[in-house]
Amino acid sequence: MPRRSSLPVTFVVPTLVILLILSMVPTLYAIVIALQNRELSSADYSYVWFSNFYDLFSDRRFLNAVWVSVKWEIVTVAATMTVAIGLGVLMFEVASPRLRNIYCLLFIIPVLLPRVSAAFVWKFAYHPLYGIATYPYRLLTGGMIFDPLSKPATALFAVASVDVWQWGLFFAVIVLKLLETLPRQPIEAARLDHARSWQIHAYVTLPMLKAPLVSLMFVKMIESLRSFDLIYVMTRGGPGVATETLDMYAFSQGFIESGKVSYASAMAVLMMVATVITFTMLWKRVQA
Amino acid sequence: MSAIVCSHVDKSYGATSVIRDLNLSIEEHEFVVFLGPSGCGKSTLLRMLAGLEDISGGEISIGGTVVNDLDPGDRGVAMVFQNYALYPHMTIFDNIAFGLKRQNVPKAEIRQRVGAVSTTLGLDPYLDRKPAELSGGQQQRVAIARAMIKTPKVFLFDEPLSNLDAKLRNHMRVEIARLHQSLNTTTVYVTHDQLEAMTLADRIVLLRDGRIEQIGSPAEIYERPGNLFVAGFIGTPNMNFIDVTIGRDGDAWTLTNAGTVFTISGERFRLQQGERAVLGIRPPDLVAASPGASGNLLEGTADLIEFHGNDALVTFCLGGKEISALVPSRACPAIRADVRYGFDESSLHLFDAQSGMSLRRQ
Ligand SMILES: Nc1ncnc2c1ncn2[C@@H]1O[C@H](COP(=O)(O)OP(=O)(O)OP(=O)(O)O)[C@@H](O)[C@H]1O
Ligand SMILES: [Mg+2]
């Protein structure tokens, strides 16, 4: 009966086509541009094929950006998960149910702030003369100046701490709620089995929560890839190139410094390929 | 020396009092069963022994040490939970070995002890599996193994068999009885299953609303229930109760209920003329009366007959109350037939109508 089977197709096909166009066209276009030598300053271009990619690997600033991106990813994901699990377990162990609710409410607020607002709030907090985050340092050293955002050694961590402030606290709430859903009996059995509080969590509750915690980590890994706005507001990749991640570098190559759109596109394409491969591999490993 | 002593133990959650002024002492090697209706505080009391629940008042000592403020791990108790409470992500071996690992027992000794326990409980083929890959009965055996391996001073069981089907329950009950025979560890066992209580217990502690109603051996509790609640709670099918007024007839005592008069010698009871009492008689103690018999008869029309296999439960009405008699199936009357049952005075129970206490002389 061809009439019947054509009905679902009629509804599904247009949506699929739109979705495909929306997702595939920009991607394909980016790939095409990456193979050309377009610049913002002139309209003519030609195909240079892989020479953009070839250039990238001898570009020290690009290699630095890769390294900064990897550092950013590792630092933010590790710190977020550590803070989330640490705070979640701490709340679970010591806070009364009422206090927990209050903490949960407080801990959700940072993540509700738009990134850019959070970035501005903290940028001011890190201000060497007036910021409250640097106030303890001024107090202890009798007014010496410390500007974490303008020191290459500390800038990345200062920006990462804003990210952790937003996501670590929020994930702590999720970890607490996960712990609260666990059955009580295995925990009680562990107490009877001579396990201390930290051992109960290390050996019983957290392993029981392995699957949701791994999912949380993946969410954070993907989220950490989109930190452009945070870094842009706080340091613009500086000082020097200390916090210049791949997306920052691509942006400045494409639109700020030289207008080398094709070069920036090549970077974006590489980043996409690397991300897809890395995540697929990680996901497969976790599933196994 | 007693293994466990509870003196004046109280437990309350906020304003609700769950255990009230409970005094109990359990001897070493004894198998004690806490029995009682749902919500009477059996689990709460057991969890207080284990240290999983704070003690609101009074004192609990285990093996001569007051344990009120001791951590669960330091009390020398091991507990088996109703829903097994195994660690789901660990293998059976690791489940059993967990407690020993936390006490830093050497690896070789752990392997040897786990091997011994798993052989005793027939768990050898499953040591590498996860709990989810075992049946309910096997999981409960793992839970018992996990408790056993710690060689505790006291075993605590909280309804360990209630998640199992009837057949497996019988099997595991026998295994637990065997285990107690061979290990001889003091055991406190919570159940609401009378059969488990009767077959396993050295002594039964019958609880109601956080209070002890009676403590005694299974035979004592069955044959000499101390009050109406115990009499009604213990024994299936349930004991028959008939309201009577006590009277005197020469040397004998009479128990009158709306036209039916029972005459007894009453030596075993403390009776007073004119008092109201409750007569209790267990269904198996009612025997069909021969056609010529007279006196002390319960008569009625059989209106329900339940076939139990060897026996049948005949229910009839007497003075507006349902009375049941457990009779051999082959002597079972037809439905709507007139039935007459007599009883022996020695199987009679009498309780004060007001206080519910037994009128039996001590
Ligand atoms: N955390 C709690 N807060 C308030 N009341 C509680 C709490 N835990 C138990 N109770 C109350 O204490 C009483 C005894 O509970 P417990 O679990 O000891 O009963 P139980 O005898 O084990 O019953 P069951 O046979 O159904 O398991 C119940 O009335 C219950 O409502
Ligand atoms: Mg219970």
XYZ file of C-alpha atoms and ligand atoms in Angstrom:
682
model
C 0.000 0.000 0.000
C 2.118 2.908 -1.200
C -0.373 5.529 0.000
C -0.071 4.569 3.599
C 3.695 4.376 3.639
C 4.059 7.741 1.930
C 2.433 9.612 4.782
C 5.275 9.292 7.343
C 7.775 10.128 4.640
C 5.855 13.279 3.796
C 6.217 14.486 7.355
C 9.716 13.294 8.122
C 11.568 14.215 4.982
C 11.149 18.019 5.084
C 12.288 18.198 8.705
C 15.249 15.972 8.022
C 16.196 18.022 5.016
C 16.029 21.238 7.008
C 18.094 19.734 9.808
C 20.653 18.414 7.367
C 20.912 21.753 5.634
C 21.225 23.595 8.933
C 23.923 21.349 10.292
C 25.767 20.252 7.209
C 25.909 23.382 5.085
C 27.965 25.503 7.500
C 30.232 22.562 8.199
C 30.808 21.815 4.558
C 31.253 25.495 3.831
C 33.880 25.732 6.559
C 35.718 22.773 5.067
C 35.591 24.332 1.623
C 36.904 27.661 2.905
C 39.677 25.882 4.761
C 40.930 24.598 1.431
C 41.108 28.122 -0.055
C 43.170 31.216 0.696
C 40.438 33.723 1.438
C 41.235 36.874 3.360
C 38.864 39.517 4.669
C 40.735 42.259 2.844
C 40.254 40.991 -0.704
C 37.483 39.286 -2.626
C 39.520 36.987 -4.849
C 40.733 33.630 -3.777
C 42.015 30.374 -5.124
C 42.182 26.797 -3.947
C 45.359 26.063 -2.031
C 44.171 22.643 -0.811
C 46.016 21.484 2.272
C 48.584 24.205 2.553
C 46.661 25.939 5.369
C 46.813 22.750 7.417
C 50.452 22.352 6.541
C 51.180 25.892 7.724
C 49.339 25.311 10.971
C 51.726 22.647 12.111
C 54.691 24.927 11.780
C 52.856 27.817 13.501
C 54.198 27.969 17.072
C 51.292 30.115 18.193
C 48.906 27.424 16.963
C 50.797 24.710 18.822
C 50.686 26.885 21.932
C 46.919 27.253 21.468
C 46.542 23.479 21.246
C 48.496 23.072 24.445
C 46.489 25.804 26.214
C 43.237 24.183 25.068
C 44.319 20.799 26.383
C 45.411 22.362 29.676
C 42.132 24.278 29.924
C 40.127 21.107 29.272
C 42.024 19.041 31.826
C 42.141 21.738 34.507
C 38.482 22.730 34.292
C 37.097 19.197 34.019
C 39.295 17.790 36.787
C 38.710 20.730 39.109
C 34.957 20.763 38.462
C 34.587 17.055 39.179
C 36.807 17.259 42.258
C 34.905 20.207 43.675
C 31.558 18.617 42.793
C 32.333 15.277 44.407
C 34.126 16.811 47.375
C 31.400 19.316 48.165
C 28.595 16.868 47.374
C 29.993 14.242 49.730
C 30.712 16.871 52.381
C 27.142 18.158 52.277
C 25.850 14.573 52.356
C 27.946 13.774 55.409
C 27.594 16.841 57.597
C 24.666 19.019 56.538
C 21.172 18.518 57.922
C 18.440 18.146 55.304
C 17.355 21.752 55.776
C 20.849 23.115 55.488
C 21.350 21.021 52.368
C 18.420 22.697 50.676
C 19.822 26.119 51.476
C 23.257 25.163 50.126
C 21.710 23.701 46.996
C 19.897 26.934 46.310
C 23.063 28.974 46.832
C 25.170 26.654 44.697
C 22.831 26.820 41.736
C 22.918 30.616 41.516
C 26.387 30.965 39.847
C 25.477 28.730 36.935
C 22.326 30.739 36.315
C 24.423 33.848 35.661
C 25.175 34.368 31.975
C 28.819 33.584 31.288
C 29.624 37.103 30.298
C 28.176 38.530 33.523
C 30.062 35.972 35.568
C 33.215 36.882 33.700
C 32.779 40.588 34.386
C 31.958 40.004 38.055
C 35.144 38.017 38.508
C 37.251 40.236 36.357
C 36.488 42.970 38.804
C 36.946 40.673 41.776
C 40.461 39.939 40.503
C 41.238 43.635 40.154
C 44.640 44.163 41.770
C 43.571 47.305 43.656
C 39.870 46.970 44.340
C 38.955 43.295 43.824
C 37.744 41.246 46.770
C 39.468 38.112 45.486
C 42.822 39.858 45.769
C 41.923 41.619 49.035
C 43.374 38.896 51.309
C 46.689 39.188 49.465
C 46.778 42.959 49.898
C 45.883 42.558 53.543
C 48.550 39.974 54.255
C 51.333 41.693 52.351
C 50.451 45.178 53.506
C 49.180 46.524 50.209
C 51.349 44.776 47.662
C 49.801 44.341 44.267
C 48.880 41.008 42.798
C 47.134 40.760 39.460
C 46.358 37.117 38.729
C 44.925 37.841 35.307
C 48.046 39.508 33.982
C 50.563 36.893 35.081
C 51.160 34.082 32.589
C 51.591 31.558 35.407
C 48.273 32.299 37.078
C 46.018 33.653 34.349
C 44.725 30.308 33.126
C 43.968 29.135 36.648
C 42.280 32.402 37.539
C 39.949 32.072 34.559
C 39.444 28.355 35.165
C 38.406 29.052 38.739
C 35.495 31.126 37.431
C 34.427 28.178 35.314
C 34.708 25.878 38.323
C 32.833 28.386 40.471
C 29.931 28.148 38.030
C 29.947 24.450 37.223
C 31.627 22.788 40.203
C 29.096 24.187 42.637
C 26.209 23.260 40.364
C 27.539 19.720 39.913
C 27.995 19.466 43.688
C 24.233 19.834 43.983
C 23.741 17.086 41.399
C 26.204 14.799 43.199
C 24.388 15.405 46.489
C 21.048 14.553 44.893
C 22.568 11.422 43.352
C 23.920 10.345 46.745
C 20.503 10.897 48.278
C 18.881 8.543 45.774
C 21.160 5.648 46.735
C 19.648 2.869 48.860
C 20.679 3.184 52.498
C 21.370 -0.473 53.195
C 24.693 -0.922 51.375
C 25.976 2.170 53.186
C 24.839 0.737 56.511
C 26.366 -2.620 55.644
C 29.646 -0.847 54.935
C 29.483 0.904 58.301
C 29.095 -2.484 59.939
C 32.017 -3.653 57.804
C 34.388 -1.241 59.573
C 34.463 1.295 56.726
C 35.128 4.918 57.698
C 33.065 7.692 56.123
C 35.573 8.394 53.365
C 35.989 4.697 52.663
C 32.229 4.287 52.351
C 32.258 6.928 49.636
C 35.433 5.772 47.957
C 34.488 2.108 47.853
C 30.698 2.005 47.924
C 28.703 5.098 47.045
C 30.867 6.671 44.321
C 31.423 3.362 42.484
C 27.665 2.847 42.639
C 27.305 6.260 40.987
C 29.966 5.614 38.358
C 27.643 5.804 35.346
C 25.990 9.132 36.216
C 29.323 10.634 37.282
C 30.925 9.683 33.967
C 27.998 11.266 32.134
C 28.453 14.410 34.206
C 32.119 14.449 33.254
C 31.262 14.214 29.573
C 28.813 17.060 29.894
C 31.530 19.145 31.498
C 34.074 18.191 28.837
C 31.752 19.390 26.112
C 30.869 22.469 28.105
C 34.545 23.297 28.633
C 35.053 23.432 24.880
C 32.743 26.432 24.755
C 34.605 28.774 27.036
C 35.263 31.395 24.387
C 33.057 34.049 25.978
C 34.603 33.611 29.432
C 38.184 33.865 28.199
C 37.339 36.645 25.767
C 35.926 38.849 28.505
C 38.528 38.092 31.140
C 41.849 37.992 29.285
C 41.325 38.010 25.493
C 43.818 35.192 25.410
C 46.445 37.153 27.289
C 48.759 37.885 28.890
C 50.653 37.195 25.695
C 49.256 33.904 24.567
C 48.993 32.382 28.052
C 45.250 31.791 27.858
C 44.850 31.699 24.095
C 42.814 28.601 23.387
C 42.176 27.311 19.881
C 38.911 29.144 19.456
C 40.471 32.390 20.727
C 43.374 32.034 18.278
C 41.096 31.124 15.385
C 38.939 34.138 16.153
C 41.856 36.535 16.298
C 43.414 35.111 13.119
C 40.121 35.314 11.285
C 38.687 38.614 12.472
C 40.995 40.650 14.641
C 44.616 40.530 13.640
C 44.955 39.458 10.049
C 41.567 38.517 8.658
C 42.885 35.166 7.408
C 39.484 33.506 7.234
C 40.687 30.368 5.501
C 43.482 29.881 7.996
C 40.993 30.240 10.877
C 38.612 27.825 9.141
C 41.348 25.249 8.840
C 41.848 25.519 12.584
C 38.128 25.109 13.228
C 38.000 22.038 10.995
C 40.976 20.479 12.750
C 39.424 21.185 16.115
C 36.167 19.565 15.028
C 37.887 16.447 13.726
C 40.041 16.123 16.847
C 37.049 16.595 19.132
C 34.938 14.026 17.327
C 37.730 11.454 17.365
C 38.664 12.055 20.997
C 35.110 11.901 22.252
C 34.257 8.812 20.244
C 37.291 7.042 21.622
C 36.621 8.102 25.201
C 32.982 7.136 24.953
C 33.849 3.706 23.577
C 36.332 3.149 26.390
C 33.823 4.114 29.062
C 31.149 1.894 27.570
C 33.456 -1.114 27.593
C 27.579 -13.649 81.303
C 24.834 -12.307 79.104
C 25.764 -11.501 75.546
C 23.346 -8.599 75.220
C 21.665 -6.531 77.901
C 19.155 -3.787 77.209
C 18.167 -1.781 80.226
C 15.458 0.861 80.133
C 15.994 1.408 76.436
C 13.899 4.140 74.833
C 13.697 5.277 71.260
C 11.734 8.159 69.893
C 11.649 10.002 66.605
C 10.812 13.540 67.604
C 7.575 13.290 69.534
C 6.712 9.743 68.482
C 7.957 7.153 70.879
C 8.800 3.865 69.180
C 10.456 1.816 71.939
C 9.463 2.394 75.535
C 11.475 1.366 78.595
C 12.575 -1.955 77.203
C 14.474 -4.404 79.387
C 15.897 -7.562 77.950
C 18.857 -9.795 78.463
C 20.046 -12.326 75.948
C 22.337 -15.166 76.949
C 25.448 -16.195 75.112
C 24.848 -18.683 72.261
C 21.130 -18.001 72.455
C 18.926 -17.673 69.362
C 16.382 -14.995 70.150
C 13.593 -14.030 67.787
C 11.834 -10.664 67.910
C 8.290 -11.274 66.804
C 5.452 -8.829 66.499
C 3.054 -7.098 64.162
C 4.270 -4.641 61.549
C 5.407 -1.344 62.974
C 5.941 -2.596 66.523
C 9.590 -1.564 66.537
C 11.395 -4.837 65.835
C 13.677 -3.400 63.175
C 14.268 -0.264 65.192
C 15.397 -2.296 68.194
C 17.663 -4.443 66.041
C 19.171 -1.391 64.368
C 19.826 0.098 67.789
C 21.742 -3.061 68.678
C 23.698 -2.704 65.437
C 24.445 0.959 66.051
C 22.653 2.157 62.944
C 20.093 4.024 65.034
C 20.789 6.309 67.997
C 19.578 5.217 71.398
C 17.310 7.882 72.893
C 17.512 6.598 76.434
C 18.753 3.694 78.502
C 21.734 1.492 77.929
C 22.673 -1.386 75.664
C 25.662 -3.559 76.366
C 27.085 -6.293 74.197
C 29.501 -8.810 75.674
C 29.775 -6.736 78.836
C 30.684 -3.458 77.088
C 28.258 -0.564 76.969
C 27.924 0.157 73.268
C 25.667 3.218 73.278
C 28.356 5.409 71.762
C 30.319 2.825 69.807
C 30.434 2.821 66.015
C 28.601 -0.037 64.293
C 31.891 -1.582 63.218
C 33.247 -1.640 66.771
C 30.356 -3.487 68.377
C 31.306 -6.956 67.257
C 27.991 -7.451 65.487
C 27.207 -8.499 61.941
C 23.888 -7.879 60.272
C 21.950 -9.479 57.462
C 19.426 -7.161 55.843
C 16.042 -7.995 54.394
C 17.004 -6.824 50.903
C 20.526 -8.310 51.132
C 22.245 -4.896 50.862
C 25.122 -6.300 48.831
C 27.552 -3.901 47.168
C 26.207 -4.057 43.607
C 29.423 -3.113 41.807
C 31.668 -5.642 43.553
C 32.111 -9.311 42.840
C 30.823 -11.813 45.367
C 34.390 -12.361 46.563
C 34.886 -8.643 47.164
C 31.511 -8.369 48.839
C 32.442 -11.054 51.333
C 35.993 -9.762 51.777
C 35.096 -6.067 52.145
C 34.982 -6.042 55.947
C 38.288 -7.897 56.254
C 39.985 -5.540 53.799
C 38.860 -2.555 55.845
C 40.467 -4.148 58.897
C 43.712 -4.623 56.949
C 43.698 -8.383 57.245
C 46.566 -9.841 55.143
C 45.622 -10.843 51.593
C 46.455 -14.513 51.976
C 44.346 -14.797 55.102
C 41.445 -13.050 53.378
C 41.575 -15.498 50.493
C 41.665 -18.452 52.839
C 38.818 -17.201 55.048
C 36.577 -16.256 52.124
C 37.234 -19.693 50.645
C 36.217 -21.397 53.878
C 33.026 -19.392 54.289
C 31.984 -19.707 50.664
C 32.463 -23.466 50.807
C 30.287 -23.692 53.903
C 27.514 -21.785 52.170
C 27.950 -23.364 48.729
C 28.986 -20.113 47.078
C 32.198 -21.332 45.435
C 30.884 -21.267 41.848
C 29.728 -17.657 42.139
C 32.714 -15.828 43.619
C 33.520 -13.983 40.383
C 29.991 -12.877 39.637
C 28.244 -9.644 40.499
C 25.271 -9.718 42.897
C 22.812 -8.956 40.090
C 23.799 -12.249 38.462
C 22.617 -14.343 41.422
C 19.171 -15.492 42.487
C 17.542 -14.069 45.600
C 18.430 -17.103 47.684
C 22.044 -17.011 46.554
C 22.254 -13.291 47.260
C 20.954 -13.837 50.758
C 23.566 -16.548 51.243
C 26.227 -14.037 50.196
C 24.838 -11.612 52.754
C 25.075 -14.330 55.399
C 28.613 -15.134 54.278
C 29.548 -11.475 54.563
C 28.234 -11.482 58.125
C 29.825 -14.825 59.034
C 33.324 -13.985 57.888
C 33.710 -11.342 60.550
C 33.251 -13.997 63.261
C 31.061 -11.561 65.196
C 29.956 -11.852 68.801
C 26.363 -11.390 67.680
C 24.477 -12.056 64.446
C 21.590 -9.753 63.684
C 19.025 -10.760 61.081
C 16.284 -8.402 59.932
C 13.621 -10.467 58.182
C 16.296 -12.145 56.065
C 13.907 -14.507 54.333
C 10.913 -12.337 53.591
C 11.990 -11.571 50.011
C 12.218 -15.254 49.133
C 9.500 -17.567 47.883
C 7.903 -20.057 50.251
C 9.961 -23.051 49.258
C 13.296 -21.287 49.349
C 12.298 -19.740 52.647
C 11.892 -23.189 54.182
C 15.227 -24.254 52.772
C 17.073 -21.188 54.037
C 15.392 -21.469 57.417
C 16.850 -24.917 57.821
C 20.250 -23.621 56.700
C 20.172 -20.831 59.251
C 19.211 -23.298 61.968
C 22.127 -25.550 60.945
C 24.482 -22.621 60.854
C 23.512 -21.643 64.367
C 24.009 -25.204 65.536
C 27.530 -25.317 64.152
C 28.691 -21.769 64.932
C 26.740 -21.275 68.133
C 26.929 -17.503 67.795
C 24.450 -15.420 69.747
C 21.750 -14.487 67.274
C 18.951 -11.933 67.233
C 16.485 -12.567 64.461
C 13.597 -10.330 63.495
C 10.603 -11.768 61.735
C 6.877 -11.484 61.544
C 6.574 -15.084 60.424
C 5.427 -17.261 63.328
C 6.668 -20.441 61.750
C 10.203 -19.024 61.491
C 10.003 -17.811 65.058
C 8.711 -21.116 66.386
C 11.197 -23.292 64.545
C 14.340 -21.212 65.029
C 14.037 -19.591 68.418
C 15.415 -20.615 71.739
C 13.372 -17.746 73.070
C 10.791 -15.524 71.442
C 10.423 -11.885 72.413
C 6.946 -10.790 71.479
C 6.674 -7.066 70.912
C 3.750 -4.735 70.503
C 3.928 -0.948 70.159
C 7.512 -0.886 71.363
C 6.842 -2.905 74.492
C 7.608 -6.510 75.326
C 4.388 -8.477 75.699
C 5.964 -11.785 76.598
C 9.324 -13.526 76.556
C 9.543 -17.285 76.510
C 10.420 -20.425 74.660
C 8.219 -21.150 71.637
C 6.383 -23.872 73.606
C 5.822 -21.556 76.559
C 4.457 -18.802 74.402
C 2.201 -21.162 72.524
C 0.932 -23.115 75.483
C 0.835 -20.441 78.156
C 0.228 -17.079 76.490
C 0.405 -14.389 79.158
C -2.319 -12.213 77.756
C -5.008 -11.892 75.135
C -2.697 -10.214 72.579
C -0.133 -12.995 72.717
C -2.824 -15.641 72.597
C -4.395 -14.068 69.546
C -1.096 -13.344 67.792
C 0.528 -16.749 68.176
C -0.859 -19.819 66.489
C -2.428 -20.384 63.099
C -5.321 -20.740 62.769
C -6.063 -18.112 65.414
C -7.324 -18.965 68.859
C -11.104 -18.766 69.387
C -12.264 -16.271 71.975
C -15.617 -16.440 73.767
C -16.772 -13.825 76.290
C -17.989 -15.511 79.441
C -19.178 -14.658 82.938
C -17.716 -16.679 85.780
C -20.096 -18.322 88.195
C -20.020 -20.931 90.929
C -21.853 -24.282 90.927
C -21.115 -26.286 94.024
C -17.443 -27.203 93.826
C -17.166 -26.420 90.169
C -16.939 -23.136 88.287
C -19.260 -22.193 85.476
C -18.461 -20.064 82.448
C -21.634 -18.702 80.890
C -22.012 -17.187 77.457
C -25.552 -16.394 76.298
C -27.118 -19.717 77.051
C -24.051 -21.882 76.683
C -22.635 -22.995 80.007
C -19.244 -24.615 80.464
C -18.473 -26.311 83.729
C -14.849 -26.622 84.779
C -12.982 -27.506 87.928
C -10.974 -24.316 87.534
C -7.998 -25.457 89.616
C -5.481 -23.968 87.224
C -7.026 -20.524 87.316
C -7.523 -17.686 89.747
C -11.282 -17.174 89.395
C -13.767 -14.901 91.062
C -17.497 -15.265 90.989
C -19.304 -12.720 88.847
C -16.211 -11.631 86.961
C -16.244 -11.304 83.221
C -13.563 -13.216 81.364
C -12.521 -14.338 77.929
C -12.279 -18.014 77.240
C -9.706 -19.018 74.679
C -9.473 -22.320 72.888
C -7.260 -23.181 69.966
C -8.952 -24.698 66.895
C -6.882 -27.918 67.028
C -7.992 -28.443 70.636
C -11.647 -28.730 69.633
C -12.634 -32.343 69.004
C -15.844 -33.637 67.529
C -18.124 -34.792 70.348
C -19.705 -38.231 70.235
C -23.495 -38.127 69.658
C -24.307 -39.031 73.259
C -21.934 -36.580 74.919
C -23.269 -33.695 76.917
C -21.781 -30.715 78.712
C -18.960 -28.369 77.630
C -20.046 -28.521 74.018
C -19.806 -25.888 71.328
C -22.642 -26.351 68.903
C -23.492 -24.695 65.646
C -24.004 -25.037 61.930
C -20.877 -25.370 59.832
C -20.965 -22.406 57.474
C -17.433 -22.449 56.085
C -15.061 -25.309 55.506
C -11.459 -24.653 54.494
C -9.493 -27.624 53.286
C -5.853 -27.565 54.477
C -4.700 -30.960 53.235
C -4.488 -33.258 56.211
C -6.862 -31.087 58.177
C -9.874 -28.978 57.507
C -10.906 -25.809 59.296
C -14.587 -25.838 60.168
C -16.097 -22.470 61.041
C -19.424 -22.079 62.746
C -21.335 -19.448 64.685
C -21.753 -19.519 68.438
C -23.632 -16.698 70.120
C -22.853 -14.347 67.246
C -19.116 -15.160 67.225
C -17.247 -17.212 64.690
C -15.598 -20.283 66.119
C -13.260 -22.522 64.163
C -12.209 -26.064 64.755
C -9.349 -27.851 63.059
C -10.435 -31.431 62.391
C -8.944 -34.283 60.395
C -10.104 -33.973 56.781
C -11.600 -37.427 56.698
C -13.889 -36.581 59.632
C -14.843 -33.292 58.061
C -18.580 -32.497 58.233
C -20.587 -31.401 55.223
C -21.315 -27.720 54.874
C -24.507 -26.613 56.688
C -24.337 -29.740 58.845
C -24.857 -29.374 62.581
C -21.564 -29.735 64.412
C -20.776 -30.327 68.074
C -17.295 -29.919 69.482
C -15.995 -30.646 72.934
C -12.684 -29.790 74.574
C -10.473 -30.881 77.344
C -10.229 -28.501 80.277
C -6.425 -28.641 80.133
C -6.422 -26.965 76.735
C -8.499 -24.055 77.994
C -7.147 -20.492 78.347
C -8.855 -17.839 80.459
C -8.129 -14.136 80.394
C -9.430 -11.248 82.415
C -11.901 -9.363 80.234
C -10.694 -5.998 81.474
C -6.912 -6.239 81.585
C -6.527 -9.063 79.099
C -4.093 -10.803 81.440
C -4.142 -14.572 81.767
C -6.016 -15.908 84.785
C -3.765 -18.939 84.950
C -2.019 -19.578 88.273
C 1.694 -19.195 87.886
N 12.890 7.479 60.648
C 11.719 7.363 61.271
N 11.025 8.467 61.637
C 9.844 8.353 62.276
N 9.260 7.198 62.619
C 9.894 6.061 62.285
C 11.152 6.075 61.592
N 11.545 4.802 61.411
C 10.573 4.040 61.945
N 9.574 4.775 62.471
C 8.371 4.271 63.154
O 8.799 3.383 64.139
C 7.891 2.317 64.255
C 8.648 1.013 64.262
O 9.265 0.837 63.024
P 10.024 -0.509 62.701
O 10.632 -0.360 61.357
O 10.925 -0.834 63.818
O 8.854 -1.564 62.623
P 8.945 -3.127 62.427
O 8.497 -3.747 63.669
O 10.290 -3.496 61.921
O 7.870 -3.359 61.290
P 7.920 -4.309 60.011
O 7.547 -5.662 60.470
O 6.869 -3.726 59.117
O 9.294 -4.202 59.434
C 6.910 2.440 63.109
O 5.676 2.864 63.643
C 7.497 3.491 62.233
O 6.482 4.290 61.689
Mg 11.103 -4.147 60.010
